[in-house]
Short mmCIF file of C-alpha atoms in Angstrom, two decimals:
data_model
loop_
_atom_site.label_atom_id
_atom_site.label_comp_id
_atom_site.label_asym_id
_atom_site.label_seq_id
_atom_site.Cartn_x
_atom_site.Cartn_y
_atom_site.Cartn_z
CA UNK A 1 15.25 11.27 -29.97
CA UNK A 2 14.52 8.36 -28.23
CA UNK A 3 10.97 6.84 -26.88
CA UNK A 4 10.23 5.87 -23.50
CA UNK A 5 7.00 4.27 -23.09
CA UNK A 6 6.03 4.39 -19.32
CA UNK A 7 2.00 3.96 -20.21
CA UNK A 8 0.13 1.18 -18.11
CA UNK A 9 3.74 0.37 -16.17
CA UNK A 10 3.59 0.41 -12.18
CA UNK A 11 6.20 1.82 -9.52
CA UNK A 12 8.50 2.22 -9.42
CA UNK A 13 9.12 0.78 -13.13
CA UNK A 14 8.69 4.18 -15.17
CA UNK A 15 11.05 6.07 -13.04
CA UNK A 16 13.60 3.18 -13.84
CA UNK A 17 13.29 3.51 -17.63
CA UNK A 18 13.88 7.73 -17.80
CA UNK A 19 17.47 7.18 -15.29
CA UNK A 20 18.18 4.64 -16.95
CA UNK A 21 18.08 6.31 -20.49
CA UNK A 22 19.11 9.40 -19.17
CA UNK A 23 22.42 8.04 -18.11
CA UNK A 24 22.92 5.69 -20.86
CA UNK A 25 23.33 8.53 -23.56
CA UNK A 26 22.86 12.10 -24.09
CA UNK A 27 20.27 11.95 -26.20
CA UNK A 28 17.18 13.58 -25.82
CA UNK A 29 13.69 11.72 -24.99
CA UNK A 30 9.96 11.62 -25.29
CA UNK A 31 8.23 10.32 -22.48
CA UNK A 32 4.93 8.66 -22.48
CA UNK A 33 3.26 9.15 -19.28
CA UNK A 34 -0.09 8.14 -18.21
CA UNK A 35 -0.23 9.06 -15.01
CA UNK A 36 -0.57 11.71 -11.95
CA UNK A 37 2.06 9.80 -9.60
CA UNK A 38 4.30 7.99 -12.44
CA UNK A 39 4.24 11.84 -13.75
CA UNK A 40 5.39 13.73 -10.81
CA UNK A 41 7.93 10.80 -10.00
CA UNK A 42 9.50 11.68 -13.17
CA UNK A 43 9.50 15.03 -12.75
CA UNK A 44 11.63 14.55 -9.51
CA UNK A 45 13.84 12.62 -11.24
CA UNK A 46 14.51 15.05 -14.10
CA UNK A 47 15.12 17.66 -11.40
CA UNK A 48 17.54 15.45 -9.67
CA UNK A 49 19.31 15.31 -13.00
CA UNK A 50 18.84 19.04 -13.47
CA UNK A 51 16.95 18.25 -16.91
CA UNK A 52 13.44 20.42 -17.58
CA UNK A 53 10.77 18.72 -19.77
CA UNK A 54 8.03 20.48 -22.02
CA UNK A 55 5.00 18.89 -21.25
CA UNK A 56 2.23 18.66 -23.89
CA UNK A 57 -1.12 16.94 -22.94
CA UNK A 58 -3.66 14.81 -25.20
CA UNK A 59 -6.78 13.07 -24.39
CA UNK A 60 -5.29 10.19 -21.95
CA UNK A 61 -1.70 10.78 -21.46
CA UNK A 62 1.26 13.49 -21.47
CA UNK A 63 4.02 13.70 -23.69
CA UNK A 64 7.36 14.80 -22.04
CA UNK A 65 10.17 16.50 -24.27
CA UNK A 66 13.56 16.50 -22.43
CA UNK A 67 16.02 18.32 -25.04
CA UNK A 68 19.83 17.45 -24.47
CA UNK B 1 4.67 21.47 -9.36
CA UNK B 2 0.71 21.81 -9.46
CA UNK B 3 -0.07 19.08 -6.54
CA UNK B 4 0.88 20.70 -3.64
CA UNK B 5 1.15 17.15 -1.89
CA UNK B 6 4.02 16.13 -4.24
CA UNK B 7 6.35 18.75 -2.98
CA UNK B 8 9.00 18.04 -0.25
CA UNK B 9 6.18 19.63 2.50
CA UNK B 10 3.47 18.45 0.44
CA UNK B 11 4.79 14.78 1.52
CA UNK B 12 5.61 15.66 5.28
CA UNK B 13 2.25 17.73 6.02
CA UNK B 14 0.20 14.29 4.43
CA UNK B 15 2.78 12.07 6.87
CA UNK B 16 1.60 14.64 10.03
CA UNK B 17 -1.71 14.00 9.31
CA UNK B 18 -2.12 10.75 8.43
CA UNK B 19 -0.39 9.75 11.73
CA UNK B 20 -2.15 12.14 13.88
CA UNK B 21 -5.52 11.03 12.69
CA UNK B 22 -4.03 7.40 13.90
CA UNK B 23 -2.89 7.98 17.09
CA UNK B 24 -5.97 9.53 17.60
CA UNK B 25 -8.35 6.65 16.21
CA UNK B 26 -7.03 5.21 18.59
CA UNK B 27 -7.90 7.14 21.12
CA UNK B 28 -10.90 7.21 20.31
CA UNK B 29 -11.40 3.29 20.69
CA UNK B 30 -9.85 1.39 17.91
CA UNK B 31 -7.41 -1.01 19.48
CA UNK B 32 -4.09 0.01 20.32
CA UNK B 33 -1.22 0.45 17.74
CA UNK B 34 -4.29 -0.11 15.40
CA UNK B 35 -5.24 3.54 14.58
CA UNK B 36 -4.67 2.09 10.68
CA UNK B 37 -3.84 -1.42 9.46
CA UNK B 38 -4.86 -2.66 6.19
CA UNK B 39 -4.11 -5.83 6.68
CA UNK B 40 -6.40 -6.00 10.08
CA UNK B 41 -8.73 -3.88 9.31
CA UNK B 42 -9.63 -5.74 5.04
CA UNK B 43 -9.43 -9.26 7.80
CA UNK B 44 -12.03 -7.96 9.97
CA UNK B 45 -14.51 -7.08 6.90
CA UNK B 46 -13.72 -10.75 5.68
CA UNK B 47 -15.27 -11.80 9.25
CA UNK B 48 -17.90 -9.50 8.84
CA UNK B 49 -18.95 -11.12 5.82
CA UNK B 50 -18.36 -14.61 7.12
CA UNK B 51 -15.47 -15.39 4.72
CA UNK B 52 -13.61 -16.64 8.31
CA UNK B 53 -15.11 -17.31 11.40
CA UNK B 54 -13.30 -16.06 13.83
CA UNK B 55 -15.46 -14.05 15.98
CA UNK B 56 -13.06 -11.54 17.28
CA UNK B 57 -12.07 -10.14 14.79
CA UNK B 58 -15.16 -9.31 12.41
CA UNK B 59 -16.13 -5.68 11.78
CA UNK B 60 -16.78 -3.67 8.64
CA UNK B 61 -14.04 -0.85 9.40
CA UNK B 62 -15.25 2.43 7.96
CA UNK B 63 -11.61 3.31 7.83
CA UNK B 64 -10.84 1.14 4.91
CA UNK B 65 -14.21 2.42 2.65
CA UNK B 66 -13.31 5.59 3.50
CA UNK B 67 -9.97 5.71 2.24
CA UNK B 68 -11.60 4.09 -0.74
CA UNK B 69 -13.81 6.64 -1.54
CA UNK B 70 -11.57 9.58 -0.36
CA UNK B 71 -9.07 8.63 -3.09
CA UNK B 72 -12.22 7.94 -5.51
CA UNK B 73 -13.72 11.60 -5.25
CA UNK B 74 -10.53 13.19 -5.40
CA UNK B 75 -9.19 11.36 -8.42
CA UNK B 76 -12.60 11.97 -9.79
CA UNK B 77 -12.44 15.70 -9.41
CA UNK B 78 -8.67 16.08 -10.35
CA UNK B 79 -8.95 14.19 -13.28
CA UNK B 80 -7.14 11.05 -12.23
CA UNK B 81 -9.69 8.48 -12.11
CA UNK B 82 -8.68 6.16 -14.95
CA UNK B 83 -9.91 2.83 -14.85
CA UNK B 84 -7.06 0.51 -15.79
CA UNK B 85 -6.57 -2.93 -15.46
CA UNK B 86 -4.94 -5.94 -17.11
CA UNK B 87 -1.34 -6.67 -15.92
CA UNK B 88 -1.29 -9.93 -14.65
CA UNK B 89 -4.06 -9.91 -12.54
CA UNK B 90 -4.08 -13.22 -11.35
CA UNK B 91 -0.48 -12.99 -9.91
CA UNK B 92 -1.82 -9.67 -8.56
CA UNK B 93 -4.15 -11.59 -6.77
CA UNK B 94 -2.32 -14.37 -5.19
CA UNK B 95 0.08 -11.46 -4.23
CA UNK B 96 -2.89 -9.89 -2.15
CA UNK B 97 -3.14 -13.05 -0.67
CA UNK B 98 -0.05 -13.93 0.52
CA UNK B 99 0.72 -10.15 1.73
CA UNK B 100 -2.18 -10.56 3.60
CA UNK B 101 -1.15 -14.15 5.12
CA UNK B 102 2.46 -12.76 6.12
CA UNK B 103 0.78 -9.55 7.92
CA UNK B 104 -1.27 -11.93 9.41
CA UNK B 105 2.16 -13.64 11.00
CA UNK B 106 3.25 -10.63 12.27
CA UNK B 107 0.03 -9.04 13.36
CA UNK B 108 0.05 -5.87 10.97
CA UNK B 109 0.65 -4.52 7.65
CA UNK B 110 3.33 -1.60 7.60
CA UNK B 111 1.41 1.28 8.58
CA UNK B 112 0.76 -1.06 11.83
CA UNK B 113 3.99 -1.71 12.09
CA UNK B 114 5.29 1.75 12.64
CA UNK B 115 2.55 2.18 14.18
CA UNK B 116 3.46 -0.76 16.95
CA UNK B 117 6.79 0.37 17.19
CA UNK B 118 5.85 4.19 17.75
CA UNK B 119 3.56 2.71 20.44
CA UNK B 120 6.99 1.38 22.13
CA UNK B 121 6.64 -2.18 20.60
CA UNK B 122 10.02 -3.41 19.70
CA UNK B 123 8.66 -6.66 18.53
CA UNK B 124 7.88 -4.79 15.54
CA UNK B 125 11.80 -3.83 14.93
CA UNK B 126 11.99 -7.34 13.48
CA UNK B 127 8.70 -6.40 11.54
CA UNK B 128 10.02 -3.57 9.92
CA UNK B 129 13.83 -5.75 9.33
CA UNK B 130 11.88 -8.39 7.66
CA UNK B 131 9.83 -6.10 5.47
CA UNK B 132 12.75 -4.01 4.39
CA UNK B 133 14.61 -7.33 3.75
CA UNK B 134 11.29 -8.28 1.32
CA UNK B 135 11.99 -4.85 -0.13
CA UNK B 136 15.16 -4.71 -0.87
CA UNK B 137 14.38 -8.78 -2.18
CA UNK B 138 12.17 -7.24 -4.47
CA UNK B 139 14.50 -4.70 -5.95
CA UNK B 140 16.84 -7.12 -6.99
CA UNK B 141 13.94 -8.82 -9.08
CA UNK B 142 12.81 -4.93 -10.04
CA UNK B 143 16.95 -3.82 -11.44
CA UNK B 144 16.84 -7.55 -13.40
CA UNK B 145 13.80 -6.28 -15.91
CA UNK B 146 10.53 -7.30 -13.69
CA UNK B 147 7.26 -6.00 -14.61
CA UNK B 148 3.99 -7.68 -14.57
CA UNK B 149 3.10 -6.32 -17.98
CA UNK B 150 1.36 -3.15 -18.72
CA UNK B 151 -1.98 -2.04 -17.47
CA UNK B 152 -4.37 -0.54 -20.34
CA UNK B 153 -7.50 2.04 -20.42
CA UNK B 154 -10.70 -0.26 -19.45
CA UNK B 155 -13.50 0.17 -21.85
CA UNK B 156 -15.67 2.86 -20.32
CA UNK B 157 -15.55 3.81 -17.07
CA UNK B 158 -17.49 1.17 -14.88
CA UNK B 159 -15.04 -1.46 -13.98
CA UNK B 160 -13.15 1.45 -11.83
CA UNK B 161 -16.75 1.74 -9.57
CA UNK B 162 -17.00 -1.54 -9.29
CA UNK B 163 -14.63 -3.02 -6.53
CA UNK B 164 -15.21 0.53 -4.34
CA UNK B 165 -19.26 -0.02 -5.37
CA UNK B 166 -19.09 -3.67 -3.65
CA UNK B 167 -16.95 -2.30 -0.72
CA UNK B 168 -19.52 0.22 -0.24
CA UNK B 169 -22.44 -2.23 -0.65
CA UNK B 170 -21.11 -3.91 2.72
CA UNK B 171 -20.78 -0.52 4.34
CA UNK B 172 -24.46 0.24 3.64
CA UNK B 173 -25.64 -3.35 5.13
CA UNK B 174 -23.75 -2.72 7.81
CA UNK B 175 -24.39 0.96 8.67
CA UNK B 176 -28.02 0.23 8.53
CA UNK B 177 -27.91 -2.89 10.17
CA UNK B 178 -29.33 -4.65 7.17
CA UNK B 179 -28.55 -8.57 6.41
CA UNK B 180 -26.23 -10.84 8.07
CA UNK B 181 -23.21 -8.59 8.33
CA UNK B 182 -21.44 -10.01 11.26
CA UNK B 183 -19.81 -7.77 14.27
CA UNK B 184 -17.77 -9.02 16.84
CA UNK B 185 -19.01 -8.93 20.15
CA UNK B 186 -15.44 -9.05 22.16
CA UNK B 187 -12.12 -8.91 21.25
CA UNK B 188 -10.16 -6.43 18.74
CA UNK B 189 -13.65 -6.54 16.74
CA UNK B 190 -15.25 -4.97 18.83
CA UNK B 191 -12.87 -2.39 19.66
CA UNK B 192 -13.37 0.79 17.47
CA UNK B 193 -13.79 4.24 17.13
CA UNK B 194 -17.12 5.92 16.70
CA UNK B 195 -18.64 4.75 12.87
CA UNK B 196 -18.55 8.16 11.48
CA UNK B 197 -15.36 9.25 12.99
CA UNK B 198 -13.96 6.52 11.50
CA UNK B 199 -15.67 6.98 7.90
CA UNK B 200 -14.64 10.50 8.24
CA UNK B 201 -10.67 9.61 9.17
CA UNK B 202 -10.71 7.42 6.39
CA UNK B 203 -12.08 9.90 3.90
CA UNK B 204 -9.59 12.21 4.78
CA UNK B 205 -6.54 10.16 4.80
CA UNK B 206 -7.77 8.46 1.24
CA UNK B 207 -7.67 12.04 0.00
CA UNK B 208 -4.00 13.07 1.43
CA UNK B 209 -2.81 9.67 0.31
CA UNK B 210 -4.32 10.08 -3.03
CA UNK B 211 -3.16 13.58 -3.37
CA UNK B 212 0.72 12.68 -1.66
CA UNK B 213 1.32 9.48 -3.42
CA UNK B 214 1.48 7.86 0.38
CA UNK B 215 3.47 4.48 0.21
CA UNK B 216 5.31 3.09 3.41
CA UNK B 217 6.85 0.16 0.74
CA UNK B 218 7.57 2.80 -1.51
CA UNK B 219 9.07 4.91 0.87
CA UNK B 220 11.86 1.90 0.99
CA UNK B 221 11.82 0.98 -2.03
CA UNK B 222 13.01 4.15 -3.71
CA UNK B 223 15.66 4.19 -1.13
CA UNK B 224 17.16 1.15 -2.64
CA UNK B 225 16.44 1.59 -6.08
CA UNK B 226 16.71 5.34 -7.23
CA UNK B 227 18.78 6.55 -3.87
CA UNK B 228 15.12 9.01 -3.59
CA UNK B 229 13.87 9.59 -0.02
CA UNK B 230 10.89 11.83 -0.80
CA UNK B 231 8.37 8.94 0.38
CA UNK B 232 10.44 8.32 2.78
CA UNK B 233 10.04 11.68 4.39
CA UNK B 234 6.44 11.56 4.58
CA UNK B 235 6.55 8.27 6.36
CA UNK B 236 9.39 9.87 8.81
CA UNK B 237 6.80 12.26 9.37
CA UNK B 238 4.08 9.75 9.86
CA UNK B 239 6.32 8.04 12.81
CA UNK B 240 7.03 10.77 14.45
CA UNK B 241 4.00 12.25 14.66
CA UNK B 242 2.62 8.83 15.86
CA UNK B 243 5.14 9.07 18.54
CA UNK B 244 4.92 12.49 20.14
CA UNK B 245 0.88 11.98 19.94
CA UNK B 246 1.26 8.75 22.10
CA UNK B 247 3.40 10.25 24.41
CA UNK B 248 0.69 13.03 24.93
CA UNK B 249 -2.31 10.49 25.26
CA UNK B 250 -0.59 8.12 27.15
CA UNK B 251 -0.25 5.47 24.50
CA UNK B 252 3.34 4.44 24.78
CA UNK B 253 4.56 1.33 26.28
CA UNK B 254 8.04 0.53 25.50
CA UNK B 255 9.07 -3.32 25.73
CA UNK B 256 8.60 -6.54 24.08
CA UNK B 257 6.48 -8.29 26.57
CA UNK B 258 2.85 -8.28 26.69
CA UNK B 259 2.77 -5.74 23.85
CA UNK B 260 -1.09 -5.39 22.20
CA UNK B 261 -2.42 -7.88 19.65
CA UNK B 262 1.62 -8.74 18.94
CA UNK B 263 3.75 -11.76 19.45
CA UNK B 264 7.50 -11.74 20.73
CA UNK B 265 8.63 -14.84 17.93
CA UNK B 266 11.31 -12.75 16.33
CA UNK B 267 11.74 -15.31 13.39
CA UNK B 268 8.42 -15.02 12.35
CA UNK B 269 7.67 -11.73 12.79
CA UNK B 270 11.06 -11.17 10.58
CA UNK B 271 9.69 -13.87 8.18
CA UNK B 272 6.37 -12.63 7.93
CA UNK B 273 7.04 -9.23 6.97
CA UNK B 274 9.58 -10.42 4.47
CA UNK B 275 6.77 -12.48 2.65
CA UNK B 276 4.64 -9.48 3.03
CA UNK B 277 7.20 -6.90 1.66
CA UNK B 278 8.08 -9.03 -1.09
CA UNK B 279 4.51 -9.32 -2.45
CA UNK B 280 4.11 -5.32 -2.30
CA UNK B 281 7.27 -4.94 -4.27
CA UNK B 282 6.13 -7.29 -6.95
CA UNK B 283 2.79 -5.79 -7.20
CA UNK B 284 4.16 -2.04 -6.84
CA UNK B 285 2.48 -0.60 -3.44
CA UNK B 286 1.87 -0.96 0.20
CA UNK B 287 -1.43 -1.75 0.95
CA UNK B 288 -2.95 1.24 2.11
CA UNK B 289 -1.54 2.48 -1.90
CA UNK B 290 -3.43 -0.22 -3.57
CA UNK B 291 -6.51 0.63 -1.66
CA UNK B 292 -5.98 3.87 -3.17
CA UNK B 293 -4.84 2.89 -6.33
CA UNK B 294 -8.10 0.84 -6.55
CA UNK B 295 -9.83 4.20 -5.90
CA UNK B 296 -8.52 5.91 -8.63
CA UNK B 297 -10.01 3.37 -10.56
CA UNK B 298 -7.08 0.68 -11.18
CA UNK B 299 -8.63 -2.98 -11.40
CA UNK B 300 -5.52 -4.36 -11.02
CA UNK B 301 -4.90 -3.23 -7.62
CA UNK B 302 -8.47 -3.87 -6.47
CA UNK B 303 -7.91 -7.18 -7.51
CA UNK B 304 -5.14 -7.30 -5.48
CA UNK B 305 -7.32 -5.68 -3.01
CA UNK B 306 -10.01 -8.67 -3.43
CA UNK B 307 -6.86 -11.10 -2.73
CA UNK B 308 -5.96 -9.52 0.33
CA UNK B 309 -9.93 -10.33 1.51
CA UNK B 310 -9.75 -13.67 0.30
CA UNK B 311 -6.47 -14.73 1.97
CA UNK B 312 -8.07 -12.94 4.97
CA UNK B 313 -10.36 -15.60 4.84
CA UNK B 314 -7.59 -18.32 4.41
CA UNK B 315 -5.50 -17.04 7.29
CA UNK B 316 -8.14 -17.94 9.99
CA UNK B 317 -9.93 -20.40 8.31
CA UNK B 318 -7.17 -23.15 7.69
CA UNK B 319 -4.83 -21.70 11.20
CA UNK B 320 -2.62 -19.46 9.48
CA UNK B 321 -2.99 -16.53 11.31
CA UNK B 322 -0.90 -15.40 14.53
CA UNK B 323 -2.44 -14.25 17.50
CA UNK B 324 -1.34 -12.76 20.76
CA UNK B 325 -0.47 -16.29 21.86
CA UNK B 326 1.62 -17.04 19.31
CA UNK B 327 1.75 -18.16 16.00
CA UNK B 328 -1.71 -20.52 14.02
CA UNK B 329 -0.70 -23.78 13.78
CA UNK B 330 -0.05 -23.90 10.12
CA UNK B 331 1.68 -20.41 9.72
CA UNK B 332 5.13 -21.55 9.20
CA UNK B 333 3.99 -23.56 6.45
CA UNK B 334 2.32 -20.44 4.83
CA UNK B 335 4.71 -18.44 5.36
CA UNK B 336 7.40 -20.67 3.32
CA UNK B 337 5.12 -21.27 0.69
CA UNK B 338 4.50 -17.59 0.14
CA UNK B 339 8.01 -16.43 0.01
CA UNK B 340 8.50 -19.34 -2.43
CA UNK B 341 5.11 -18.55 -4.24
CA UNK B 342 6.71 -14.54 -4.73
CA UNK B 343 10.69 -15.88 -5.57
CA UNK B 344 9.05 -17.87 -8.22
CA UNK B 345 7.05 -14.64 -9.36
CA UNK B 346 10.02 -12.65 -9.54
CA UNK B 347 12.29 -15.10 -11.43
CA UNK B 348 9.26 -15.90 -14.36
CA UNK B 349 8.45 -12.34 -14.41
CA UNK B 350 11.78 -10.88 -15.71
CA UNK B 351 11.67 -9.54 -18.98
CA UNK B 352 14.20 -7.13 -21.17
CA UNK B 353 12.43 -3.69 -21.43
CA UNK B 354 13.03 -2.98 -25.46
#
């Protein structure tokens, strides 16, 4: 499982992280997001690579799990 | 998805909108191709505070506090007003600053500029060249590792009211006439739709934008970058819309000549759009986004936001500033230094993401 931080980062910089880990390896992730845009952004972009993510929500930011 | 707005339609309704409430702003009296422009409108409520002097161009545009507070409310009552600040604020603000000085080249940030060239001004062809040539600039910086650092949760909630508070401060003097606020008389300053019309417009395209994620540099951007053309729909949307609603009212005036607070000096116009597109890259938003952004509570983009005021006040103060004559005496000189001030961003700014 690997960590992607995308807290506190601006566009289009937390987008860039997830592609770029999604087509490094197979592996699956655990996104940090903090917010409403960077979190629909990424959403699109799992789509795009047909990947779903369980979202889980605490006090100030969601956790995405993206099983591979 | 929950938020409507960030579905495929979501985008292209907000776009529709956005640039029908334009076209008809101006309409209604704001001057022409001018229906939104950050970069004017943030200038004119420098003049109206007397941070220039240049009489023509002083009003407190209700556009700009509306869109303000439009995003604030909404954010507020979905839950996404976060105050946020700390990445690099300082660069954020000299970034503000210089956008502000190459919009001020051109005549328009890049709502205006679709704006101008839905309005039949090809002058702003070279506009819309240079800023996707500032874009695409940026992106280079963006794929080598550059970030400005994170932002982090502020310490309660205040320091999100704050910057909207003091934008909203001026808006009161202003609406009730209280103070020195200072109006133009003549000129673009004076040209403007009815005050509550306007407040109203702005409210309502603060919420879409807020809601839709709105970003004509983003909409570019993620063209270049992650091959994505979701923003770019909505600002397809925007144009056209712009355009069929000038065609109807009368608004569209196709040429190069004589074109409406613009200038035909195709370098510059090129040049100062790259400087502007650049900066928006580097700080990550247009500038009708970090108005937002600064809504939802982000200091760093209201500080950005504060830049964009205070190089306002630069432009015209020290000649940097275009006109319909041509370009202020000292605006090549600006120009240059900005471009170099953002390359030299971009190169110190590149880090390896661990």
């Amino acid at each position: 499982m690997k960590q992607i931080d995308t807290r506190g980062l601006s566009c289009p910089q937390p987008v860039m992280l997830v592609s770029r880990a999604i087509k490094e390896d197979s592996s699956s992730l655990e996104i940090l997001v903090d917010g409403g845009t960077a979190s629909e952004n990424i959403l699109r972009t799992l789509e795009q690579f047909d990947l779903t993510a369980e979202v889980s929500q605490t006090e100030d930011y969601k956790t995405f799990i993206v099983n591979r | 998805m929950k938020n409507f707005f960030a579905s495929k339609w979501g985008i292209i309704i907000a776009g529709v909108f956005i640039g029908g409430i334009a076209a008809f702003l101006q309409y209604l009296g704001n001057p022409a191709n001018m229906g939104f422009c950050m970069a004017c409108f943030v200038r004119d409520i420098a003049g109206a505070i007397g941070l220039h002097k240049a009489g023509v161009v002083q009003y407190v545009r209700p556009e700009i506090i509306g869109i303000l507070f439009g995003a604030l409310i909404i954010s507020v009552i979905k839950g996404e007003f976060k105050p946020r600040g700390g990445s690099s604020a300082i660069i954020r603000f000299f970034l503000g600053a210089f956008a502000m000085i190459g919009a001020l080249v051109f005549l328009g940030c890049p709502w205006r500029a679709f704006l101008r060239l839905a309005g039949g001004d090809l002058n702003a062809i070279l506009g819309i060249a240079g800023l996707a040539t500032g874009i695409y600039i940026g992106t280079l910086f963006l794929k080598k590792g550059f970030n400005l650092g994170r932002a982090l949760p502020s310490e309660g909630k205040l320091s999100g009211y704050i910057i909207p508070g003091f934008f909203g401060l001026i808006f009161l003097l202003f609406a009730f006439d209280f103070g020195k606020i200072m109006i133009s008389s003549k000129g673009p300053g004076a040209m403007h739709a009815p005050m509550l019309i306007s407040l109203g417009a702005g409210l309502i395209v603060g919420y879409l934008a807020q809601r839709s994620r709105f970003c004509t540099m983003g909409s570019l951007r993620d063209i270049f970058i992650i091959r994505n053309f979701h923003l770019f729909t909505g600002l397809a949307a925007f144009f056209v819309t712009v355009l069929v609603m000038n065609l109807i009212l009368g608004q569209f005036n196709m040429g190069f000549e004589g074109q409406p607070i613009a200038h035909n000096l195709h370098i510059w116009n090129f040049l100062g759009m790259v400087l502007s597109g650049l900066a928006f890259v580097l700080a990550g938003g247009c500038p009708g986004r970090q108005i937002v952004l600064t809504g939802e509570g982000n200091t760093d983009s209201g500080v950005f936001v504060l830049g964009m005021l205070v190089g306002a006040g630069f432009a015209h103060n020290f000649g940097l500033s275009s006109s319909p004559k041509g370009l202020g005496p000292y605006g090549e000189y600006a120009t240059i230094i900005g471009i170099v001030f953002c390359l030299l961003v971009g190169f110190f700014m590149i880090k390896r993401h661990k």
